[in-house]
Structure formats: C-alpha cells, structure tokens
Amino acid sequence: MSAIIMTVDDSRTIRGQVRRTLEQQTEENYSIVEMGDGLEALRWLSNCLRKDLPDVIVLDRNMPNMSGDECIRILKQDDDWKKIPVLFLTAQTDIRQLVLGLAKLGADDYLPKPFDFDELAARVKVMVRIKQAEDESRRLNKDLELSLIQQQKAFEELKTTKMRLAETEAAAKLTAVFEKFVPKEFIKRIAPDGLEFLKFGK
C-alpha cells in the first residue's frame, strides 16, 4: 500500500537523507514531499485535499520562520491534520525533558540527530501502518453508522406498512360483518367510499 511522507527541515541535506532513506524502501511505495520549514508545510497542507494528506510527517524541531513545536501546535488544532502522526527530529540531548515536551505537544515519536537511517525507516513504517489501520477503522465505523441509520429507517417503514395492513384487515373484517347483517344498498348509501371511511357521531 502506498503512503505519502512529508519531511519538514530547513536543511536541504537532512531532507535529502530522509528522502533517500525512505525511497530505498521500495516495497513500501512511499511518495516524499519536502518542505523547508513549518510555515511552508502548513501552507501546503491548507491547499491539500483530504485524500492527499500525508500519512506521516517527519518534522525538525529547530527551524527558522516557524519551529517544529509551533507547527505541531497548529497541526493538533485541525480535525484532519491532528490525525497525522508526527516523528520529531531533534538535536536535544536531555531525554527526560525531550519526552515530556513531546508528550505535551502531541508528537508521536522522535529521533535524535544525527539519526540512524535504518531506525528512521523502521519508525516511519510502523507509523504508516498505525495511521492506515486507524483510517480503515474510522471508515468501517462510518459505514456501520450509515448502515444502522438505514436499518432504522427500514424498520420504521416496516412498522408503518404493518399498521396500514392491520387497518386494511380490520376494515375488511368490519365490511364482512356489516354485509352479513346490513343490506349492501344501505352500506353504499352510508359509506360510498368504503366502511374504512365511515365517520360516526355528529
């Protein structure tokens, strides 16, 4: 299954390393989109159709114009973008502070710079699998919800049909009883449209 990977880094060298590493995973059929900073990435996403959104974003933390931290804060505010898993690339060495910071931001994973190419490929692969499984789960839930609505509608229509049949059957029985004891000419006179339309009282 194909996947779209967005790599966001102000370093052309890093972007090239990410691209080459992922393109070597030929069995995964990745399409790579390169962006130079967070602002450029958000502009691209804003003009992107939902079906063309990336499956994973590989995002550098320290960039000019817009940092990775600021970029992910905006990503997590959008209903569609927040479903895209983010892999942070960072030179930060304090692991405890890094993990706490990324958890607060909502990043899904991180790799320290300089990163191992095989580890990058492995983590992206796992994130793509999870994202596509979640997408499929949402699609199935939506189909199930639609099916339940259709079933409820069919049930209501069936109830209405049964009520109409019951009314018709009752009218037929009433007609049969009347015809036993009342002359047909009299029935036609008091209920020309049928006994089911007969009104009693004033």
mmCIF file with all atom_site columns, N, CA and C in Angstrom, residues 45-77:
data_model
loop_
_atom_site.group_PDB
_atom_site.id
_atom_site.type_symbol
_atom_site.label_atom_id
_atom_site.label_alt_id
_atom_site.label_comp_id
_atom_site.label_asym_id
_atom_site.label_entity_id
_atom_site.label_seq_id
_atom_site.pdbx_PDB_ins_code
_atom_site.Cartn_x
_atom_site.Cartn_y
_atom_site.Cartn_z
_atom_site.occupancy
_atom_site.B_iso_or_equiv
_atom_site.pdbx_formal_charge
_atom_site.auth_seq_id
_atom_site.auth_comp_id
_atom_site.auth_asym_id
_atom_site.auth_atom_id
_atom_site.pdbx_PDB_model_num
ATOM 1  N N  . LEU A 1 45 ? -0.369 22.053 3.306  1.00 0.00 ? 45 LEU A N  1
ATOM 2  C CA . LEU A 1 45 ? -1.487 21.281 3.856  1.00 0.00 ? 45 LEU A CA 1
ATOM 3  C C  . LEU A 1 45 ? -2.814 22.005 3.654  1.00 0.00 ? 45 LEU A C  1
ATOM 4  N N  . SER A 1 46 ? -2.792 23.331 3.753  1.00 0.00 ? 46 SER A N  1
ATOM 5  C CA . SER A 1 46 ? -4.019 24.125 3.598  1.00 0.00 ? 46 SER A CA 1
ATOM 6  C C  . SER A 1 46 ? -4.609 23.994 2.202  1.00 0.00 ? 46 SER A C  1
ATOM 7  N N  . ASN A 1 47 ? -3.765 23.737 1.215  1.00 0.00 ? 47 ASN A N  1
ATOM 8  C CA . ASN A 1 47 ? -4.220 23.602 -0.172 1.00 0.00 ? 47 ASN A CA 1
ATOM 9  C C  . ASN A 1 47 ? -4.378 22.144 -0.596 1.00 0.00 ? 47 ASN A C  1
ATOM 10 N N  . CYS A 1 48 ? -4.298 21.253 0.370  1.00 0.00 ? 48 CYS A N  1
ATOM 11 C CA . CYS A 1 48 ? -4.291 19.817 0.073  1.00 0.00 ? 48 CYS A CA 1
ATOM 12 C C  . CYS A 1 48 ? -5.680 19.212 0.291  1.00 0.00 ? 48 CYS A C  1
ATOM 13 N N  . LEU A 1 49 ? -6.110 18.356 -0.624 1.00 0.00 ? 49 LEU A N  1
ATOM 14 C CA . LEU A 1 49 ? -7.352 17.617 -0.430 1.00 0.00 ? 49 LEU A CA 1
ATOM 15 C C  . LEU A 1 49 ? -7.166 16.592 0.685  1.00 0.00 ? 49 LEU A C  1
ATOM 16 N N  . ARG A 1 50 ? -8.256 16.259 1.363  1.00 0.00 ? 50 ARG A N  1
ATOM 17 C CA . ARG A 1 50 ? -8.159 15.322 2.486  1.00 0.00 ? 50 ARG A CA 1
ATOM 18 C C  . ARG A 1 50 ? -7.528 13.991 2.085  1.00 0.00 ? 50 ARG A C  1
ATOM 19 N N  . LYS A 1 51 ? -7.885 13.504 0.901  1.00 0.00 ? 51 LYS A N  1
ATOM 20 C CA . LYS A 1 51 ? -7.367 12.207 0.445  1.00 0.00 ? 51 LYS A CA 1
ATOM 21 C C  . LYS A 1 51 ? -5.874 12.262 0.124  1.00 0.00 ? 51 LYS A C  1
ATOM 22 N N  . ASP A 1 52 ? -5.332 13.469 -0.048 1.00 0.00 ? 52 ASP A N  1
ATOM 23 C CA . ASP A 1 52 ? -3.918 13.626 -0.402 1.00 0.00 ? 52 ASP A CA 1
ATOM 24 C C  . ASP A 1 52 ? -3.052 14.054 0.776  1.00 0.00 ? 52 ASP A C  1
ATOM 25 N N  . LEU A 1 53 ? -3.627 14.089 1.974  1.00 0.00 ? 53 LEU A N  1
ATOM 26 C CA . LEU A 1 53 ? -2.842 14.454 3.151  1.00 0.00 ? 53 LEU A CA 1
ATOM 27 C C  . LEU A 1 53 ? -1.776 13.399 3.424  1.00 0.00 ? 53 LEU A C  1
ATOM 28 N N  . PRO A 1 54 ? -0.633 13.802 3.977  1.00 0.00 ? 54 PRO A N  1
ATOM 29 C CA . PRO A 1 54 ? 0.420  12.823 4.254  1.00 0.00 ? 54 PRO A CA 1
ATOM 30 C C  . PRO A 1 54 ? 0.011  11.817 5.326  1.00 0.00 ? 54 PRO A C  1
ATOM 31 N N  . ASP A 1 55 ? 0.618  10.640 5.254  1.00 0.00 ? 55 ASP A N  1
ATOM 32 C CA . ASP A 1 55 ? 0.368  9.601  6.255  1.00 0.00 ? 55 ASP A CA 1
ATOM 33 C C  . ASP A 1 55 ? 1.269  9.783  7.471  1.00 0.00 ? 55 ASP A C  1
ATOM 34 N N  . VAL A 1 56 ? 2.420  10.389 7.275  1.00 0.00 ? 56 VAL A N  1
ATOM 35 C CA . VAL A 1 56 ? 3.366  10.674 8.364  1.00 0.00 ? 56 VAL A CA 1
ATOM 36 C C  . VAL A 1 56 ? 4.082  11.984 8.044  1.00 0.00 ? 56 VAL A C  1
ATOM 37 N N  . ILE A 1 57 ? 4.355  12.776 9.083  1.00 0.00 ? 57 ILE A N  1
ATOM 38 C CA . ILE A 1 57 ? 5.175  13.982 8.930  1.00 0.00 ? 57 ILE A CA 1
ATOM 39 C C  . ILE A 1 57 ? 6.459  13.800 9.737  1.00 0.00 ? 57 ILE A C  1
ATOM 40 N N  . VAL A 1 58 ? 7.601  13.898 9.056  1.00 0.00 ? 58 VAL A N  1
ATOM 41 C CA . VAL A 1 58 ? 8.910  13.878 9.721  1.00 0.00 ? 58 VAL A CA 1
ATOM 42 C C  . VAL A 1 58 ? 9.315  15.337 9.897  1.00 0.00 ? 58 VAL A C  1
ATOM 43 N N  . LEU A 1 59 ? 9.332  15.807 11.146 1.00 0.00 ? 59 LEU A N  1
ATOM 44 C CA . LEU A 1 59 ? 9.395  17.247 11.429 1.00 0.00 ? 59 LEU A CA 1
ATOM 45 C C  . LEU A 1 59 ? 10.608 17.616 12.284 1.00 0.00 ? 59 LEU A C  1
ATOM 46 N N  . ASP A 1 60 ? 11.417 18.533 11.779 1.00 0.00 ? 60 ASP A N  1
ATOM 47 C CA . ASP A 1 60 ? 12.549 19.057 12.555 1.00 0.00 ? 60 ASP A CA 1
ATOM 48 C C  . ASP A 1 60 ? 12.022 20.036 13.607 1.00 0.00 ? 60 ASP A C  1
ATOM 49 N N  . ARG A 1 61 ? 12.640 20.030 14.795 1.00 0.00 ? 61 ARG A N  1
ATOM 50 C CA . ARG A 1 61 ? 12.170 20.928 15.857 1.00 0.00 ? 61 ARG A CA 1
ATOM 51 C C  . ARG A 1 61 ? 12.683 22.349 15.681 1.00 0.00 ? 61 ARG A C  1
ATOM 52 N N  . ASN A 1 62 ? 13.943 22.496 15.311 1.00 0.00 ? 62 ASN A N  1
ATOM 53 C CA . ASN A 1 62 ? 14.569 23.824 15.268 1.00 0.00 ? 62 ASN A CA 1
ATOM 54 C C  . ASN A 1 62 ? 14.690 24.314 13.824 1.00 0.00 ? 62 ASN A C  1
ATOM 55 N N  . MET A 1 63 ? 13.793 25.251 13.466 1.00 0.00 ? 63 MET A N  1
ATOM 56 C CA . MET A 1 63 ? 13.782 25.798 12.105 1.00 0.00 ? 63 MET A CA 1
ATOM 57 C C  . MET A 1 63 ? 13.487 27.292 12.153 1.00 0.00 ? 63 MET A C  1
ATOM 58 N N  . PRO A 1 64 ? 13.939 28.052 11.168 1.00 0.00 ? 64 PRO A N  1
ATOM 59 C CA . PRO A 1 64 ? 13.580 29.475 11.087 1.00 0.00 ? 64 PRO A CA 1
ATOM 60 C C  . PRO A 1 64 ? 12.131 29.629 10.620 1.00 0.00 ? 64 PRO A C  1
ATOM 61 N N  . ASN A 1 65 ? 11.609 30.836 10.729 1.00 0.00 ? 65 ASN A N  1
ATOM 62 C CA . ASN A 1 65 ? 10.231 31.176 10.308 1.00 0.00 ? 65 ASN A CA 1
ATOM 63 C C  . ASN A 1 65 ? 9.177  30.540 11.214 1.00 0.00 ? 65 ASN A C  1
ATOM 64 N N  . MET A 1 66 ? 9.223  29.227 11.373 1.00 0.00 ? 66 MET A N  1
ATOM 65 C CA . MET A 1 66 ? 8.298  28.548 12.281 1.00 0.00 ? 66 MET A CA 1
ATOM 66 C C  . MET A 1 66 ? 8.957  27.268 12.781 1.00 0.00 ? 66 MET A C  1
ATOM 67 N N  . SER A 1 67 ? 9.077  27.138 14.086 1.00 0.00 ? 67 SER A N  1
ATOM 68 C CA . SER A 1 67 ? 9.712  25.954 14.667 1.00 0.00 ? 67 SER A CA 1
ATOM 69 C C  . SER A 1 67 ? 8.795  24.740 14.560 1.00 0.00 ? 67 SER A C  1
ATOM 70 N N  . GLY A 1 68 ? 9.378  23.576 14.780 1.00 0.00 ? 68 GLY A N  1
ATOM 71 C CA . GLY A 1 68 ? 8.579  22.356 14.777 1.00 0.00 ? 68 GLY A CA 1
ATOM 72 C C  . GLY A 1 68 ? 7.544  22.355 15.884 1.00 0.00 ? 68 GLY A C  1
ATOM 73 N N  . ASP A 1 69 ? 7.902  22.918 17.052 1.00 0.00 ? 69 ASP A N  1
ATOM 74 C CA . ASP A 1 69 ? 6.958  22.976 18.171 1.00 0.00 ? 69 ASP A CA 1
ATOM 75 C C  . ASP A 1 69 ? 5.725  23.800 17.807 1.00 0.00 ? 69 ASP A C  1
ATOM 76 N N  . GLU A 1 70 ? 5.955  24.955 17.220 1.00 0.00 ? 70 GLU A N  1
ATOM 77 C CA . GLU A 1 70 ? 4.835  25.826 16.830 1.00 0.00 ? 70 GLU A CA 1
ATOM 78 C C  . GLU A 1 70 ? 4.007  25.174 15.727 1.00 0.00 ? 70 GLU A C  1
ATOM 79 N N  . CYS A 1 71 ? 4.681  24.510 14.812 1.00 0.00 ? 71 CYS A N  1
ATOM 80 C CA . CYS A 1 71 ? 3.984  23.841 13.712 1.00 0.00 ? 71 CYS A CA 1
ATOM 81 C C  . CYS A 1 71 ? 3.052  22.751 14.223 1.00 0.00 ? 71 CYS A C  1
ATOM 82 N N  . ILE A 1 72 ? 3.542  21.917 15.149 1.00 0.00 ? 72 ILE A N  1
ATOM 83 C CA . ILE A 1 72 ? 2.712  20.808 15.630 1.00 0.00 ? 72 ILE A CA 1
ATOM 84 C C  . ILE A 1 72 ? 1.540  21.315 16.472 1.00 0.00 ? 72 ILE A C  1
ATOM 85 N N  . ARG A 1 73 ? 1.726  22.431 17.175 1.00 0.00 ? 73 ARG A N  1
ATOM 86 C CA . ARG A 1 73 ? 0.598  23.010 17.924 1.00 0.00 ? 73 ARG A CA 1
ATOM 87 C C  . ARG A 1 73 ? -0.555 23.355 16.981 1.00 0.00 ? 73 ARG A C  1
ATOM 88 N N  . ILE A 1 74 ? -0.215 23.901 15.834 1.00 0.00 ? 74 ILE A N  1
ATOM 89 C CA . ILE A 1 74 ? -1.243 24.251 14.845 1.00 0.00 ? 74 ILE A CA 1
ATOM 90 C C  . ILE A 1 74 ? -1.831 22.989 14.218 1.00 0.00 ? 74 ILE A C  1
ATOM 91 N N  . LEU A 1 75 ? -0.987 22.009 13.942 1.00 0.00 ? 75 LEU A N  1
ATOM 92 C CA . LEU A 1 75 ? -1.468 20.746 13.367 1.00 0.00 ? 75 LEU A CA 1
ATOM 93 C C  . LEU A 1 75 ? -2.525 20.104 14.257 1.00 0.00 ? 75 LEU A C  1
ATOM 94 N N  . LYS A 1 76 ? -2.293 20.127 15.567 1.00 0.00 ? 76 LYS A N  1
ATOM 95 C CA . LYS A 1 76 ? -3.179 19.445 16.507 1.00 0.00 ? 76 LYS A CA 1
ATOM 96 C C  . LYS A 1 76 ? -4.497 20.184 16.725 1.00 0.00 ? 76 LYS A C  1
ATOM 97 N N  . GLN A 1 77 ? -4.630 21.383 16.165 1.00 0.00 ? 77 GLN A N  1
ATOM 98 C CA . GLN A 1 77 ? -5.881 22.135 16.298 1.00 0.00 ? 77 GLN A CA 1
ATOM 99 C C  . GLN A 1 77 ? -6.846 21.876 15.143 1.00 0.00 ? 77 GLN A C  1
#
